[in-house]
PDB file of C-alpha atoms in Angstrom:
ATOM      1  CA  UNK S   1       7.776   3.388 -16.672  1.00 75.00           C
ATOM      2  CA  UNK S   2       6.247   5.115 -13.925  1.00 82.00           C
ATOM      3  CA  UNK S   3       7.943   7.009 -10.937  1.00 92.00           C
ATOM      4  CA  UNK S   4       6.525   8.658  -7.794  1.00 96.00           C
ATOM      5  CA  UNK S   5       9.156  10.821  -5.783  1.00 97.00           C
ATOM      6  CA  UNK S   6       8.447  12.137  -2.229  1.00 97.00           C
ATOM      7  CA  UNK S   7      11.311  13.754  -1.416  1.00 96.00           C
ATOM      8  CA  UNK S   8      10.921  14.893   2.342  1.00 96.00           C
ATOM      9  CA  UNK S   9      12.088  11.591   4.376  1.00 96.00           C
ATOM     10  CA  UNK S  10      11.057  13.556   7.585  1.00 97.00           C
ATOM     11  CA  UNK S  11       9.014  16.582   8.571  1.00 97.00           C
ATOM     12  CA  UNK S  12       7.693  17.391  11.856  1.00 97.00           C
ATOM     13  CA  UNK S  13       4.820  20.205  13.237  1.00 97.00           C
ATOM     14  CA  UNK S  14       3.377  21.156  16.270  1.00 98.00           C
ATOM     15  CA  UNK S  15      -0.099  20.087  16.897  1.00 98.00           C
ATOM     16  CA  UNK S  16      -3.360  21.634  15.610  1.00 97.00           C
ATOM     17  CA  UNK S  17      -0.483  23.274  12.871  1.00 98.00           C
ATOM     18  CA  UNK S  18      -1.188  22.634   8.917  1.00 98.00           C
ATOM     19  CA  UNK S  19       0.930  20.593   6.978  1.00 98.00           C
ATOM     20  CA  UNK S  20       1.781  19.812   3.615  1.00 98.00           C
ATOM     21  CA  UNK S  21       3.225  16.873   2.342  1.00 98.00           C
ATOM     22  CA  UNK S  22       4.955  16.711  -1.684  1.00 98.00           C
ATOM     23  CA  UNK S  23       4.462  14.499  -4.111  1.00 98.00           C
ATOM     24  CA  UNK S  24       5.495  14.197  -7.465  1.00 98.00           C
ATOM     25  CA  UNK S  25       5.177  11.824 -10.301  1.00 97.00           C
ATOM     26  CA  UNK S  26       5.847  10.716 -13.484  1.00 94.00           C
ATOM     27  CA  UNK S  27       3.795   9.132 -15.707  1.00 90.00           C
ATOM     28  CA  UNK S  28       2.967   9.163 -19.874  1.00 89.00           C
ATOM     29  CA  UNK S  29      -0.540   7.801 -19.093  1.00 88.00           C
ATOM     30  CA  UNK S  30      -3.542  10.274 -19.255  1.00 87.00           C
ATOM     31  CA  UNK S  31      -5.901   8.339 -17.686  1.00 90.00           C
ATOM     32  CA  UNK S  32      -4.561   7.477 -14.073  1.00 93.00           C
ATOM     33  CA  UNK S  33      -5.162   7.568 -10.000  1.00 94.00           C
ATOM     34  CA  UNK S  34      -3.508   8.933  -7.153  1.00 96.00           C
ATOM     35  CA  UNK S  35      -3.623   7.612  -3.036  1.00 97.00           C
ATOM     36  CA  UNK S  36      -2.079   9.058  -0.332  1.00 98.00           C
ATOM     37  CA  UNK S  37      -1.963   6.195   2.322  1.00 97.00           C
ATOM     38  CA  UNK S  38      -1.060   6.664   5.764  1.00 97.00           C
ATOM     39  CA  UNK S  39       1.402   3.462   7.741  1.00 96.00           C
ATOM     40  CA  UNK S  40       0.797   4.488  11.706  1.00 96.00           C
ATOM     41  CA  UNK S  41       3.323   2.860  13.864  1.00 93.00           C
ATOM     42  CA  UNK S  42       0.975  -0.112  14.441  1.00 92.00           C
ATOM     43  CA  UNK S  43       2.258  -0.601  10.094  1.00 93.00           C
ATOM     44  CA  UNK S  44      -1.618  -0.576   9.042  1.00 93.00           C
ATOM     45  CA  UNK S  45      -1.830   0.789   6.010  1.00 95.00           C
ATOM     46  CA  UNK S  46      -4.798   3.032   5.146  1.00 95.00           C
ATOM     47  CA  UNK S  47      -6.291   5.139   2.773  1.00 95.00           C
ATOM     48  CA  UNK S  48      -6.384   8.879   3.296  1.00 97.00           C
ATOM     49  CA  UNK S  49      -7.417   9.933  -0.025  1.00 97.00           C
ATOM     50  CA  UNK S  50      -7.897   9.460  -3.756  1.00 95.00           C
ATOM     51  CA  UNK S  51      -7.883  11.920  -6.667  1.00 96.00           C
ATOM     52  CA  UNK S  52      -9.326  10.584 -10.450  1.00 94.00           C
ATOM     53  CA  UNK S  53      -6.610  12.129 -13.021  1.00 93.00           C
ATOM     54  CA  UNK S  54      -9.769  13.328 -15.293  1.00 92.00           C
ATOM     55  CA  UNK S  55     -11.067  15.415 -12.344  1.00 91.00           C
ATOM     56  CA  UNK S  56      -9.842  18.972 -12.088  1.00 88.00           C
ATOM     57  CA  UNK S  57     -11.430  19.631  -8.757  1.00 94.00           C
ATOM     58  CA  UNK S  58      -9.096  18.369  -5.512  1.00 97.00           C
ATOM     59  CA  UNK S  59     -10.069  15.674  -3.569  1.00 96.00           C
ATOM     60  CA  UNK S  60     -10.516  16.392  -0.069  1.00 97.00           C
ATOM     61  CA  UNK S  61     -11.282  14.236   3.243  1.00 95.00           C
ATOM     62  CA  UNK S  62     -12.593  16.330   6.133  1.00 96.00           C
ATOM     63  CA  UNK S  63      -8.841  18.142   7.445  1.00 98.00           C
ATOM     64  CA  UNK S  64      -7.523  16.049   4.363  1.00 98.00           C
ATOM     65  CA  UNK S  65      -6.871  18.014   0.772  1.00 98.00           C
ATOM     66  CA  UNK S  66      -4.863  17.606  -1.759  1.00 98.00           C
ATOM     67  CA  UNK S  67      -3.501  19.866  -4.304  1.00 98.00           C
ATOM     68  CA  UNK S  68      -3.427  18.379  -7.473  1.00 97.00           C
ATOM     69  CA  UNK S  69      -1.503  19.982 -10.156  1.00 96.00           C
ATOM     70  CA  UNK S  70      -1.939  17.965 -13.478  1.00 94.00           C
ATOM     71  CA  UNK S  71       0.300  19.420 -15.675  1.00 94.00           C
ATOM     72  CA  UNK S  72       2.990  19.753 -12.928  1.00 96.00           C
ATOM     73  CA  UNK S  73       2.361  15.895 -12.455  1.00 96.00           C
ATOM     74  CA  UNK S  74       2.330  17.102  -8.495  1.00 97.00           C
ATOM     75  CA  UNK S  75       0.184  15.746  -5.939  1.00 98.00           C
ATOM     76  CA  UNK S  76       0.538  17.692  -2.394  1.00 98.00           C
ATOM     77  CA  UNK S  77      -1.214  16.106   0.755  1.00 98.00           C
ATOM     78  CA  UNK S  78      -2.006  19.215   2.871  1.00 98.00           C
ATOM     79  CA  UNK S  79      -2.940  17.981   6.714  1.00 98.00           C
ATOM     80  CA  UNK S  80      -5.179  21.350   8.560  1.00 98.00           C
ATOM     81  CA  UNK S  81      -5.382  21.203  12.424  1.00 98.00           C
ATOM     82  CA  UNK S  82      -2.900  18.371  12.784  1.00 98.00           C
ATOM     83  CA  UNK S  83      -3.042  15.549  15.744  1.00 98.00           C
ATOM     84  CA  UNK S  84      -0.974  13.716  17.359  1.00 97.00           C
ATOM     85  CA  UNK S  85      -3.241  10.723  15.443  1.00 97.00           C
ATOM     86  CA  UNK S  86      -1.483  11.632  12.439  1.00 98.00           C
ATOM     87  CA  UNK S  87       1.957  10.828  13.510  1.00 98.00           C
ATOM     88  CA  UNK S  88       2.681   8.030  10.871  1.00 97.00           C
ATOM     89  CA  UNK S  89       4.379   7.314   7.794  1.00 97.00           C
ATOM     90  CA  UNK S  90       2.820   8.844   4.310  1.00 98.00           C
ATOM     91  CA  UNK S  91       3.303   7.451   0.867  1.00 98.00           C
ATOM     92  CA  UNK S  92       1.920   8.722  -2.455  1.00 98.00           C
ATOM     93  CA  UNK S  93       0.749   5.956  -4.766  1.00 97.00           C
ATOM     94  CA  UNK S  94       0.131   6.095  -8.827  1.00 96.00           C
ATOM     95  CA  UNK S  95      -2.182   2.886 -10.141  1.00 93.00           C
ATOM     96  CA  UNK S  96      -2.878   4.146 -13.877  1.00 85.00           C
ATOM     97  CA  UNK S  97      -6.103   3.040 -15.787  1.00 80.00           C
ATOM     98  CA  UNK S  98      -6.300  -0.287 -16.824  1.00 78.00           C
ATOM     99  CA  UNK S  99      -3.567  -1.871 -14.847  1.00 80.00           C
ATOM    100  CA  UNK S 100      -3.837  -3.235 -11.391  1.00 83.00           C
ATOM    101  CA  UNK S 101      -0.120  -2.217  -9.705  1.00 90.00           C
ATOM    102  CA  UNK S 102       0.371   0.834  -7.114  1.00 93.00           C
ATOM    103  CA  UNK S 103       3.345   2.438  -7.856  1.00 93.00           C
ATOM    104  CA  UNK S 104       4.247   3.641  -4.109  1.00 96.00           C
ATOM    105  CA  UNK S 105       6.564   6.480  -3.622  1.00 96.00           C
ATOM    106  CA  UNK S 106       9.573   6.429  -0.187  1.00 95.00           C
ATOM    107  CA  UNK S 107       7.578   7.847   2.032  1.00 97.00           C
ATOM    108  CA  UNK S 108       7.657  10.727   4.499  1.00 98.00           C
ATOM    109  CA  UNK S 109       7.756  10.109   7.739  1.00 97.00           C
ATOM    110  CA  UNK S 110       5.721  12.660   9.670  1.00 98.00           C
ATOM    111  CA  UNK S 111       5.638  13.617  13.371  1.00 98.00           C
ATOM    112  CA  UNK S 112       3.287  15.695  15.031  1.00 98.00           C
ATOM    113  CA  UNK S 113       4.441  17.058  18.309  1.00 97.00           C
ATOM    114  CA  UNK S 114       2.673  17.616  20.815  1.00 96.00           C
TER     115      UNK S 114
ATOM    116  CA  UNK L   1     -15.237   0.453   4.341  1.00 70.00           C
ATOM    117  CA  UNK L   2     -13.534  -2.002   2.903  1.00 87.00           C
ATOM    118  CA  UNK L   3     -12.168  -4.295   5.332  1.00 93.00           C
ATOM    119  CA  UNK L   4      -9.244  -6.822   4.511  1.00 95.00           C
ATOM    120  CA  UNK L   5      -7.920  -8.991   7.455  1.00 96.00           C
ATOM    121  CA  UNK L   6      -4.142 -10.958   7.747  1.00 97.00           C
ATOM    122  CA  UNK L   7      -3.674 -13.971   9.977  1.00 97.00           C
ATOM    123  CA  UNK L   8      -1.236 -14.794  11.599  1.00 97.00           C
ATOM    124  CA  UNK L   9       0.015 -11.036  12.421  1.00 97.00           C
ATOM    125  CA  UNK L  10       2.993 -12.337  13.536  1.00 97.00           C
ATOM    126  CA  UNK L  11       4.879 -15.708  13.135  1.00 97.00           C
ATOM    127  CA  UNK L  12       8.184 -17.176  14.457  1.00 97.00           C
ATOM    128  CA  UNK L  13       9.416 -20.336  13.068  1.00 96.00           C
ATOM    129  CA  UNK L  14      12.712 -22.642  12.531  1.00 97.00           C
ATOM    130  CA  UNK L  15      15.178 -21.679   9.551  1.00 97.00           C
ATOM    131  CA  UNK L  16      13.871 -24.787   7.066  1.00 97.00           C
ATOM    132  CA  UNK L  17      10.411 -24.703   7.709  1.00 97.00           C
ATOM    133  CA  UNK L  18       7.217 -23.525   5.741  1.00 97.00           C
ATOM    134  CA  UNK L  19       4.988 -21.048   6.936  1.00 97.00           C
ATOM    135  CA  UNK L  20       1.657 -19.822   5.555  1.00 98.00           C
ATOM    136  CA  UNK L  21      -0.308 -16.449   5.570  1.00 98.00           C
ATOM    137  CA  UNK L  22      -4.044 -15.997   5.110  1.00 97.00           C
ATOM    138  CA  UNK L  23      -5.642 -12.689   3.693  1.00 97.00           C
ATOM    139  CA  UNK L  24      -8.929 -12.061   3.246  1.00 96.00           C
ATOM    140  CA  UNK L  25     -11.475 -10.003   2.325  1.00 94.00           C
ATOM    141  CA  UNK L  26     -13.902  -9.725   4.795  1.00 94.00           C
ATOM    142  CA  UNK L  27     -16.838  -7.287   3.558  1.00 91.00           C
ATOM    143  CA  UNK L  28     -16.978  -7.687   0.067  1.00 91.00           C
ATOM    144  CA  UNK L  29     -15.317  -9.908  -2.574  1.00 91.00           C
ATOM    145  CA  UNK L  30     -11.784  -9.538  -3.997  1.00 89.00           C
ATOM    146  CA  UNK L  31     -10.962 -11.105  -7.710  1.00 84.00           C
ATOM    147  CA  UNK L  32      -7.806  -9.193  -7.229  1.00 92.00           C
ATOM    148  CA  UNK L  33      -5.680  -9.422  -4.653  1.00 95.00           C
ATOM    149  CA  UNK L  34      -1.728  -8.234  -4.115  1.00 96.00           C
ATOM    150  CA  UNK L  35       0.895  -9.472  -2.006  1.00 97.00           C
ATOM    151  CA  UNK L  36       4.105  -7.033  -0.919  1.00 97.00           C
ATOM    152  CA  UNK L  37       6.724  -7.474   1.337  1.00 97.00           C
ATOM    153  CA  UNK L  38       8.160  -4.566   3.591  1.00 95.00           C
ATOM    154  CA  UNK L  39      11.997  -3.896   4.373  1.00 92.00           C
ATOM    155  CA  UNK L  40      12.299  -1.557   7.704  1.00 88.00           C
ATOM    156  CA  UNK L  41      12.146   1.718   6.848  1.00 86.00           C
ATOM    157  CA  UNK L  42      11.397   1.426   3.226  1.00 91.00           C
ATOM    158  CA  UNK L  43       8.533   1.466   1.058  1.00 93.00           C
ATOM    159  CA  UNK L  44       6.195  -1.633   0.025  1.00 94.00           C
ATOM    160  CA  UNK L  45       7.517  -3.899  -2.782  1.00 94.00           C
ATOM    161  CA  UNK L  46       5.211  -5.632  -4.862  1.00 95.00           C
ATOM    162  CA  UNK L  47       5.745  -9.473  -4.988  1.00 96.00           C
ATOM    163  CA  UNK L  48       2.861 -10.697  -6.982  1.00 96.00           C
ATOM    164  CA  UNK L  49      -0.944 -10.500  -7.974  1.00 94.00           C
ATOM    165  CA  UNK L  50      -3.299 -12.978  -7.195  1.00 91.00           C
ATOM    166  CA  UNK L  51      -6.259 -13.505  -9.319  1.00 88.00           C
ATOM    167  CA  UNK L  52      -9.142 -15.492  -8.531  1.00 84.00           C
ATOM    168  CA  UNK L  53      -8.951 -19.081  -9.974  1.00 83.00           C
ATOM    169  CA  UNK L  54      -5.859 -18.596 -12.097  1.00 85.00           C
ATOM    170  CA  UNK L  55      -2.038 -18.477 -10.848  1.00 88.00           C
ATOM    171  CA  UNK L  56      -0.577 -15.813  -9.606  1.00 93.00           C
ATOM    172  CA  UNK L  57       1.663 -13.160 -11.372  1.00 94.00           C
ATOM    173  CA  UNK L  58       5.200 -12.512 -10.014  1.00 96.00           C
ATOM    174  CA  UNK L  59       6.893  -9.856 -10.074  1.00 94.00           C
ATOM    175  CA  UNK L  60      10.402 -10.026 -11.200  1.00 94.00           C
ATOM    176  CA  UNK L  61      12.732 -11.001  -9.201  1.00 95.00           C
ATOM    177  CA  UNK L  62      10.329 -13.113  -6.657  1.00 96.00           C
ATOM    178  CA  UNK L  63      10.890 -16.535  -6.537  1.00 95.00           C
ATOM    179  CA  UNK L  64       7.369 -18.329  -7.237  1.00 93.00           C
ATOM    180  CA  UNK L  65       8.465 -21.264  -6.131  1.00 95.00           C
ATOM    181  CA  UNK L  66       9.289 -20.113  -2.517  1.00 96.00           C
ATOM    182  CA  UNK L  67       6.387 -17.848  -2.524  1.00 97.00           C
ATOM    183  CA  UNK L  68       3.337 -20.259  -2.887  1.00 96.00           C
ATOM    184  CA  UNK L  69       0.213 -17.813  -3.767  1.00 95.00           C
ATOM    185  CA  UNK L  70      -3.595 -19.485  -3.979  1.00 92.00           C
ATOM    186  CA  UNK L  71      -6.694 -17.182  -4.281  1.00 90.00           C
ATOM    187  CA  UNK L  72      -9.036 -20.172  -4.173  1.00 83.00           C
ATOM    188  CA  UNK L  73     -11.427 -18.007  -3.107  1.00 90.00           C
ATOM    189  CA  UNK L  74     -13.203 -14.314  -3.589  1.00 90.00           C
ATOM    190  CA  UNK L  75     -12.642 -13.622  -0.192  1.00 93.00           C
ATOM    191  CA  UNK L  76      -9.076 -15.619   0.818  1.00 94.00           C
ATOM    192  CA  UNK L  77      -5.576 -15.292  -0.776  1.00 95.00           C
ATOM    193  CA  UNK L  78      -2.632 -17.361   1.057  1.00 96.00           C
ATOM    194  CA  UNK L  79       1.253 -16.930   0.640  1.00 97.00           C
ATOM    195  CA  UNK L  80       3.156 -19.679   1.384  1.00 97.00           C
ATOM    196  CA  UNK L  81       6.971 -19.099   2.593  1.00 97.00           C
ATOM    197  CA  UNK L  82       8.382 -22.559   1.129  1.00 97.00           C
ATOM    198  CA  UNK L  83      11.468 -23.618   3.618  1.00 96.00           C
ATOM    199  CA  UNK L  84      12.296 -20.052   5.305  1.00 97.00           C
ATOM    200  CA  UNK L  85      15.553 -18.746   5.837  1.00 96.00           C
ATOM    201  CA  UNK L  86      16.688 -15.823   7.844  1.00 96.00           C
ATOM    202  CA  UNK L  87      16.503 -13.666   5.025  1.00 96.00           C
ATOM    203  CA  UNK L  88      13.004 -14.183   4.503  1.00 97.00           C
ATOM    204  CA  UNK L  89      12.325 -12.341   7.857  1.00 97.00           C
ATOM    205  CA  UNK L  90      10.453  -9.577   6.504  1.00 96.00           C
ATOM    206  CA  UNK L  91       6.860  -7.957   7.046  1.00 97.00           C
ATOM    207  CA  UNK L  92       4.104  -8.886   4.331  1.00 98.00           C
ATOM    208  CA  UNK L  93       0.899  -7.359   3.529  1.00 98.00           C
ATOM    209  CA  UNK L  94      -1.308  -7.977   1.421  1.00 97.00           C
ATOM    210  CA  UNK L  95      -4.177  -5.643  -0.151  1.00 96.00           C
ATOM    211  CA  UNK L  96      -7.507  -6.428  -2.530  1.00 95.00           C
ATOM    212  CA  UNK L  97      -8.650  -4.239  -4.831  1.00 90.00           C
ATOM    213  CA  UNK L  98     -12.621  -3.571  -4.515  1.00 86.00           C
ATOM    214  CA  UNK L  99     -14.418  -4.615  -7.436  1.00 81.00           C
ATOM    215  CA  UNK L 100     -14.899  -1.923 -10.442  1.00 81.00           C
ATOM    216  CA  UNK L 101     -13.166   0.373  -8.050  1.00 82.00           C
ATOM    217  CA  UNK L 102      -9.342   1.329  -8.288  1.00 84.00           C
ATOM    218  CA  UNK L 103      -9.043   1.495  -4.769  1.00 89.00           C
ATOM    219  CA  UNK L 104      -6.746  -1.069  -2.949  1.00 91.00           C
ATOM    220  CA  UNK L 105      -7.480  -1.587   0.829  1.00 94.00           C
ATOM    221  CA  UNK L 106      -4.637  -3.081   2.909  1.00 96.00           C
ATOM    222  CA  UNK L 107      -4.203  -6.033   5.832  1.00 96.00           C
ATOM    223  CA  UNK L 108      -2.977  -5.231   8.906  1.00 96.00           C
ATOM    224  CA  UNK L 109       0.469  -7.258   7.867  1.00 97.00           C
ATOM    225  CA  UNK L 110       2.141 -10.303   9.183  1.00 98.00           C
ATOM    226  CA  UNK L 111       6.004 -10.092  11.105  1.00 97.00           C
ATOM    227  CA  UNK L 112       7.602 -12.974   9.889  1.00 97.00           C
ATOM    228  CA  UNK L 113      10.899 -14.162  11.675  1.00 97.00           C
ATOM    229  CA  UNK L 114      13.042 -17.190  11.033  1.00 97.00           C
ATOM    230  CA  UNK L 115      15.267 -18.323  13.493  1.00 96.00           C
TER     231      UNK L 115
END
């Protein structure tokens, strides 16, 4: 069985500060994925970013990065020059190769203030 | 980007009554598609896969008989609530994965109540 812990329910930051978001997993496949999606208020959920297991070198989406630690099984989202856009709810994801099920952590529920 | 649309995005109907969600993929076509239902507050829970042309596959605990799934097409998945009760209220979304991608890309949900 798989597992994917987030265990900060809550964080908040001032605008245009960086944050970074924890994520850790647990998994006895090799060959796996990691999301971070993003659930605004309006409960949308979208991507923010992907990482391929096999890939050493972290993914990053323009103020988007992660920091992925393989043998750690950890998978930080770290948010630079936050908005108020990015107020939402975050949830780490596991889908390992060869099956088709996410395996969606709690959540953190982040607030930028303004 | 991958678009995936969800209609109604918000229903309200009598305690008894069936009710029926569409999903669908609108820029590219989905063999896979993936139903979850979302308590307040809480994360998404898996309720079943939907592949193209076969039945779907529920997850444990989901009743398949209340929860009607057809993907009769690449680009359309429905979920059928079979005679709602309260404790159905509940927000669903549903996702598709891109083909020979891993990447699932998510509805906008529905808000279903029963009264």
């Amino acid at each position: 069985a798989q597992t994917v812990t987030q265990s900060q329910p809550e964080m908040s930051v001032q605008e245009a500060e960086t944050v970074t978001l924890s994520c850790t997993y647990d998994t006895s496949e090799n060959n796996y994925y990691l999301f971070w999606y993003k659930q605004p208020p309006s409960r949308q959920m979208i991507l923010v970013i992907r990482q391929e297991a096999y890939k050493q070198q972290n993914a990053t989406e323009n103020r988007f990065s992660v920091n992925f630690q393989k043998a750690a099984k950890s998978f930080s989202l770290k948010i630079s020059d936050s908005q108020l856009g990015d107020t939402a709810m975050y949830f780490c994801a596991l889908l390992y190769f060869g099956n088709e099920k996410l395996t969606f952590g709690t959540g953190t529920r982040l607030t930028i203030i303004p | 980007g991958a678009v995936v649309s969800q209609h109604p995005s918000r229903v309200i109907c009598k305690s008894g009554t069936s009710v029926k969600i569409e999903c669908r993929s609108l820029d590219f076509q989905a063999t896979t598609m993936f139903w979850y239902r979302q308590f307040p507050k809480q994360s998404l829970m898996l309720m079943a896969t939907s592949n193209e042309g076969s039945k779907a596959t529920y997850e444990q605990g989901v009743e398949k008989d209340k929860f009607l799934i057809n993907h009769a097409s690449l680009t359309l998945s429905t979920l059928t609530v079979t005679s709602a009760h309260p404790e159905d209220s509940s927000f669903y979304i549903c996702s598709a994965r891109v083909p020979r991608s891993e990447t699932q890309y998510f509805g906008p949900g529905t808000r279903l109540l029963v009264l």
